[in-house]
N, CA, C and O atoms as a DFTB+ gen file, in Angstrom:
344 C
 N C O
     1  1       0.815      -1.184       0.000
     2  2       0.000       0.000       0.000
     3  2       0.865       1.256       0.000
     4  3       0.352       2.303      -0.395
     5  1       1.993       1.244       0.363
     6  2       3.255       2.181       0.485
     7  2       3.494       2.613      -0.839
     8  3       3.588       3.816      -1.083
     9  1       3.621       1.590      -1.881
    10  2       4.261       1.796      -3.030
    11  2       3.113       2.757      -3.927
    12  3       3.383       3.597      -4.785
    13  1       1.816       2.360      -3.453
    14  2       1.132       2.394      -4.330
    15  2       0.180       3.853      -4.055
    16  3      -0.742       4.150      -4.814
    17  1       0.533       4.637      -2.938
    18  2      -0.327       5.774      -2.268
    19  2       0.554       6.290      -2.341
    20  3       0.589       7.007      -3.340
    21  1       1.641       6.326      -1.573
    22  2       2.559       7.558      -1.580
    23  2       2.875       8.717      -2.416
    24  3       2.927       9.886      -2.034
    25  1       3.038       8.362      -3.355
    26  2       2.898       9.394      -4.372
    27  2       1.972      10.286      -4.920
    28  3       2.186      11.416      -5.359
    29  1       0.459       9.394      -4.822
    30  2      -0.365      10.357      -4.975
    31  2      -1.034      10.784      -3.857
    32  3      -2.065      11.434      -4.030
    33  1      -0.609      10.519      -2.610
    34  2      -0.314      11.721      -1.544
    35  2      -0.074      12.657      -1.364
    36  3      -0.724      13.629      -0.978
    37  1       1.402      12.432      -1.746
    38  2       2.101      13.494      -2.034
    39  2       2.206      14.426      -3.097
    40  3       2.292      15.606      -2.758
    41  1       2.221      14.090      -4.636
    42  2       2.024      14.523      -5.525
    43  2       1.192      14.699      -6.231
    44  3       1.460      15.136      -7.350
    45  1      -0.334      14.391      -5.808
    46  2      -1.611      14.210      -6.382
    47  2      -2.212      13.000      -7.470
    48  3      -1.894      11.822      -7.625
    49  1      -3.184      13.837      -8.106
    50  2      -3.414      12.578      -9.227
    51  2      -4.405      12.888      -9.821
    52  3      -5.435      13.223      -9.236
    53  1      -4.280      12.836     -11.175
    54  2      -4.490      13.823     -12.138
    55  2      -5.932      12.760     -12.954
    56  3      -6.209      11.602     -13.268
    57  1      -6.343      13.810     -12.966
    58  2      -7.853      13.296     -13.616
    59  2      -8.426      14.234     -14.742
    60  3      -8.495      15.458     -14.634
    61  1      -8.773      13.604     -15.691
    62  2      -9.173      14.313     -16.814
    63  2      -8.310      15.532     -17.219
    64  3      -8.855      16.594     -17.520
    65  1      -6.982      15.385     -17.229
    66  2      -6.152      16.345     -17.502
    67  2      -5.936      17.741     -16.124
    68  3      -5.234      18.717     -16.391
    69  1      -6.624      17.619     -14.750
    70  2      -6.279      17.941     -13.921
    71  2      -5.743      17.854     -13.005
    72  3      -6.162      16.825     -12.475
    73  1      -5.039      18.283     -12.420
    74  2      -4.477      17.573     -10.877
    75  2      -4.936      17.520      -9.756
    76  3      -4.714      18.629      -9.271
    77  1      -5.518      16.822      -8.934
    78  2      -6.007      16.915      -7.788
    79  2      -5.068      16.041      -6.884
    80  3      -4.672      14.885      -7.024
    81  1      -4.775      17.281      -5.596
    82  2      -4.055      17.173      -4.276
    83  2      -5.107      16.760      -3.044
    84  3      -6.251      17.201      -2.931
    85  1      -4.438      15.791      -2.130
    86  2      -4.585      15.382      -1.303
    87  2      -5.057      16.414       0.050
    88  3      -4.307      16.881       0.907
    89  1      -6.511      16.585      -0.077
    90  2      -6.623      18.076       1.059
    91  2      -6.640      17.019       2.513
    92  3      -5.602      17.133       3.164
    93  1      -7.537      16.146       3.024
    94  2      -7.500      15.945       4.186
    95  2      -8.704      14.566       3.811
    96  3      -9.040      13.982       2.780
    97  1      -9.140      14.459       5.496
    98  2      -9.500      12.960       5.940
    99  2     -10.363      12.864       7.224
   100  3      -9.766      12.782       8.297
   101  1     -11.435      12.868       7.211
   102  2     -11.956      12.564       8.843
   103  2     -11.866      11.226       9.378
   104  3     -11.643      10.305       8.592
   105  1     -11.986      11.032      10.414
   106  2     -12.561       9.807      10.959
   107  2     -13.893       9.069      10.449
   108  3     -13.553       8.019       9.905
   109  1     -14.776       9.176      10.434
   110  2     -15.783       8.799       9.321
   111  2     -15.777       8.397       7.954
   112  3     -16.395       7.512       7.363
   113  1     -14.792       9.394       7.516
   114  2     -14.132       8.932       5.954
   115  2     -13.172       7.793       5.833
   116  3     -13.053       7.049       4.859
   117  1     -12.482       7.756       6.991
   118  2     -11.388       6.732       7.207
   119  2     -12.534       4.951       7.035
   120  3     -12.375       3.853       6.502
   121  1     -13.571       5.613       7.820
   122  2     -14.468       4.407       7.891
   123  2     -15.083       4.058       6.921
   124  3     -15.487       2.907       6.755
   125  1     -15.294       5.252       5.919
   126  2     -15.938       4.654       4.101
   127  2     -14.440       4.598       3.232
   128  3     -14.134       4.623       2.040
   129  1     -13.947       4.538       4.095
   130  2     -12.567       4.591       2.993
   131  2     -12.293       5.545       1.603
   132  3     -12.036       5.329       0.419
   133  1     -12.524       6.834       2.554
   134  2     -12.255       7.863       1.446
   135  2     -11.641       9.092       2.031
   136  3     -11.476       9.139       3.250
   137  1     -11.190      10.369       1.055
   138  2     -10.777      11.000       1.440
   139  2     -10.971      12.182       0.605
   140  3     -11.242      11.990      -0.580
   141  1     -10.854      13.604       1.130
   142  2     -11.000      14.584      -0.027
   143  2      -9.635      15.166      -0.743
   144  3      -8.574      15.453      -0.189
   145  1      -9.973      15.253      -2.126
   146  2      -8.826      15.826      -2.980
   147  2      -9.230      17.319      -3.850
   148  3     -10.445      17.495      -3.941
   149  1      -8.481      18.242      -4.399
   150  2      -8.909      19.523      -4.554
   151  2      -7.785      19.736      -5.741
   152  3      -6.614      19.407      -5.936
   153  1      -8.742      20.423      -6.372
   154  2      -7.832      21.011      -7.659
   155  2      -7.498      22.533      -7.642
   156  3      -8.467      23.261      -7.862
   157  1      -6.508      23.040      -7.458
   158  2      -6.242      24.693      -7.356
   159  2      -7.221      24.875      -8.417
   160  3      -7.418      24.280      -9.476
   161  1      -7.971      26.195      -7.645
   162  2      -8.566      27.349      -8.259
   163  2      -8.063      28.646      -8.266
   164  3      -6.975      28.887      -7.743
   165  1      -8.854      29.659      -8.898
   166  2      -8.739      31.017      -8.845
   167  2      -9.845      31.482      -7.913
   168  3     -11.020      31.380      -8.268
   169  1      -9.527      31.962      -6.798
   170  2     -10.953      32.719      -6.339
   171  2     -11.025      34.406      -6.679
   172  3     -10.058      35.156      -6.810
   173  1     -12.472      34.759      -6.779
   174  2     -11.974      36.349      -7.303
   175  2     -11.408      37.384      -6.121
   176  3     -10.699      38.336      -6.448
   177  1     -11.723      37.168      -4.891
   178  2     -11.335      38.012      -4.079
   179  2     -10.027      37.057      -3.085
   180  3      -9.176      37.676      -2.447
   181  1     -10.069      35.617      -3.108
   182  2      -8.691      35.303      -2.420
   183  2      -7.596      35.085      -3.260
   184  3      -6.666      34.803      -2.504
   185  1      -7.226      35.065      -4.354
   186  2      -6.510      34.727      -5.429
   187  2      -6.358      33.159      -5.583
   188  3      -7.289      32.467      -5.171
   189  1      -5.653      32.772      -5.941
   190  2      -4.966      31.044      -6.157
   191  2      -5.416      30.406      -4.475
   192  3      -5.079      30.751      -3.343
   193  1      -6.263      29.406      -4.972
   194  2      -6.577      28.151      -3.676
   195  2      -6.159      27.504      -3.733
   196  3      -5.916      27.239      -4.910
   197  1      -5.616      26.562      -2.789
   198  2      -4.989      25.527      -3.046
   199  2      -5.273      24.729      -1.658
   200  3      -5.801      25.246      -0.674
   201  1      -4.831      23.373      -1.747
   202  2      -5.091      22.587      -0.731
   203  2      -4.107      22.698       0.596
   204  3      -4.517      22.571       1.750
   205  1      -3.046      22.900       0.306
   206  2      -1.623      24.078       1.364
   207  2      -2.579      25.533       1.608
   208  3      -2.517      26.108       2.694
   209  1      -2.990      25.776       1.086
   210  2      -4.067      27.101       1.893
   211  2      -4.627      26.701       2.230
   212  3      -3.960      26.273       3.173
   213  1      -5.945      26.152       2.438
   214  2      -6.782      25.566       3.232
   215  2      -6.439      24.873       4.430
   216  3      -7.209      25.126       5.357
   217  1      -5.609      24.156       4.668
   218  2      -4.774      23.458       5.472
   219  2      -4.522      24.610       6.319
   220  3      -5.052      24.909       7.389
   221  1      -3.386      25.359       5.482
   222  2      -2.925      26.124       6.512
   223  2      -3.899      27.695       7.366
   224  3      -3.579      28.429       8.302
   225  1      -5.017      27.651       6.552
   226  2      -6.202      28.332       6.926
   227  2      -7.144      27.513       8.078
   228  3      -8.049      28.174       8.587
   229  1      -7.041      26.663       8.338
   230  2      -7.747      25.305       9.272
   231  2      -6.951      25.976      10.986
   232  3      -7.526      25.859      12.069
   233  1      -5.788      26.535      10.826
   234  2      -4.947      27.007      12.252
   235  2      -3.713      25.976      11.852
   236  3      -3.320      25.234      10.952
   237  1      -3.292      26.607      13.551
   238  2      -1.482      26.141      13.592
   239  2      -1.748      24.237      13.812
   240  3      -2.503      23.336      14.177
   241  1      -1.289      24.371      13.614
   242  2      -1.383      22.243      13.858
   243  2       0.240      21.686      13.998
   244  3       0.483      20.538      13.627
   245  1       1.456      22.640      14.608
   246  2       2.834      22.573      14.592
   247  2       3.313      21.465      15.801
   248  3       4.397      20.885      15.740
   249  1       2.435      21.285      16.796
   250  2       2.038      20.543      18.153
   251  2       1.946      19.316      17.821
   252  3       2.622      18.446      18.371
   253  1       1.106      19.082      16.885
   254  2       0.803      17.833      16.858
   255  2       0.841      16.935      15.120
   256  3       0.102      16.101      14.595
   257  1       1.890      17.531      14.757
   258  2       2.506      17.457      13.431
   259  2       2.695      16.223      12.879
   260  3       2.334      15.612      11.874
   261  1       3.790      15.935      14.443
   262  2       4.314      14.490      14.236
   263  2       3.619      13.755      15.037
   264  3       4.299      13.479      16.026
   265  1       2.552      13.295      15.078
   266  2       1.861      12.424      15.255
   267  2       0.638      12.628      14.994
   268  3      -0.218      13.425      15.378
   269  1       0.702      11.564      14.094
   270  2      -0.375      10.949      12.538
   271  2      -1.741      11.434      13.177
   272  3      -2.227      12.565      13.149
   273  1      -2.088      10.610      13.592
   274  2      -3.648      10.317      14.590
   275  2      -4.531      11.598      15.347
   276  3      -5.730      11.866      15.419
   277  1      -3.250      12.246      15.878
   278  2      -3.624      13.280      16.783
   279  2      -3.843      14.329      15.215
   280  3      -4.952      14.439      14.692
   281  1      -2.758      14.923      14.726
   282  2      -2.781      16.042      13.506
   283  2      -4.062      15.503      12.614
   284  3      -4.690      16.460      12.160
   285  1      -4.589      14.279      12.261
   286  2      -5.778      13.582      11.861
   287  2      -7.296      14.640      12.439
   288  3      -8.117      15.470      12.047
   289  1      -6.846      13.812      13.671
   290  2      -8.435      14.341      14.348
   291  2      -8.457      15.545      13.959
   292  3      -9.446      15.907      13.322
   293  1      -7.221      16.644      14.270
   294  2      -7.436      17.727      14.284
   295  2      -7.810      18.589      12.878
   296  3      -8.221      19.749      12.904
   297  1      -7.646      18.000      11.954
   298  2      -8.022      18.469      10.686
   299  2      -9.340      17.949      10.373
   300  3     -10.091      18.529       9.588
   301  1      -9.650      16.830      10.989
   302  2     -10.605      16.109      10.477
   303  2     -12.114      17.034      10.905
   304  3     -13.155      16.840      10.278
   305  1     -12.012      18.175      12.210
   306  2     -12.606      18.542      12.749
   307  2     -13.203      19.760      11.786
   308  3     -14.173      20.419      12.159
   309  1     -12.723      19.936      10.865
   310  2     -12.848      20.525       9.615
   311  2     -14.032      20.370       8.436
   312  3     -14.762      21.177       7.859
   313  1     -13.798      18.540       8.361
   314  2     -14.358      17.998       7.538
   315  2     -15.271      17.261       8.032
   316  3     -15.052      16.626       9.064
   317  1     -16.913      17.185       7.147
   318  2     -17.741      16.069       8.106
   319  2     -18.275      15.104       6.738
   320  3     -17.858      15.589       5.687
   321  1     -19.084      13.882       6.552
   322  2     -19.566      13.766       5.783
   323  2     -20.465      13.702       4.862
   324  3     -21.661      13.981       4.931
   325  1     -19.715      13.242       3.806
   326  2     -20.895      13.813       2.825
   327  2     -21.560      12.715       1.972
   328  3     -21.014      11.626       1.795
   329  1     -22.847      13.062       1.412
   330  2     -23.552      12.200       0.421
   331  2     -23.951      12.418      -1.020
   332  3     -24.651      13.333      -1.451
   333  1     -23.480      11.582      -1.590
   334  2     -23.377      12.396      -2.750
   335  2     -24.640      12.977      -3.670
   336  3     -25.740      12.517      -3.366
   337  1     -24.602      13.832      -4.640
   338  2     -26.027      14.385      -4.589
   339  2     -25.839      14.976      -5.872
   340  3     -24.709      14.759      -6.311
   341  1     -26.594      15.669      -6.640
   342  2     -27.448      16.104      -8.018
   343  2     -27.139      17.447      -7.842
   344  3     -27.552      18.286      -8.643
């Protein structure tokens, strides 16, 4: 599973000629086995979005960085789930 995630973790993964980055993960999602990914936009009044902005718009998370589980929850508190819809 190492070989085969890591990269598009880290480097995304490109769909229909776009790239989509790895934004985050709740606990709940962990349990449908999914996760959300984001393609930079333009917004008109924030400029360039990206999934490193959002993140780093979520607060400091420098505490609990290095460790997986804890920096998890804490982002996850962000994200709730969703169903998909029309």
């Amino acid at each position: 599973m190492h070989e085969r995630f890591l990269n598009i973790l880290k480097f995304g993964l490109e769909v229909a000629g776009r790239l989509f980055k790895f934004l985050g993960y709740s606990n709940s999602s962990m349990r449908e086995q999914t996760a959300w990914f984001m393609s930079d936009f333009t917004h008109a009044t924030e400029g360039l979005v990206t999934a490193d902005k959002i993140r780093n718009d979520l607060g400091d998370f420098s505490g609990c960085i290095d460790i997986p589980s804890k920096y998890a929850a804490r982002i996850a508190q962000a994200f709730s789930g969703t169903d998909p819809s029309v």
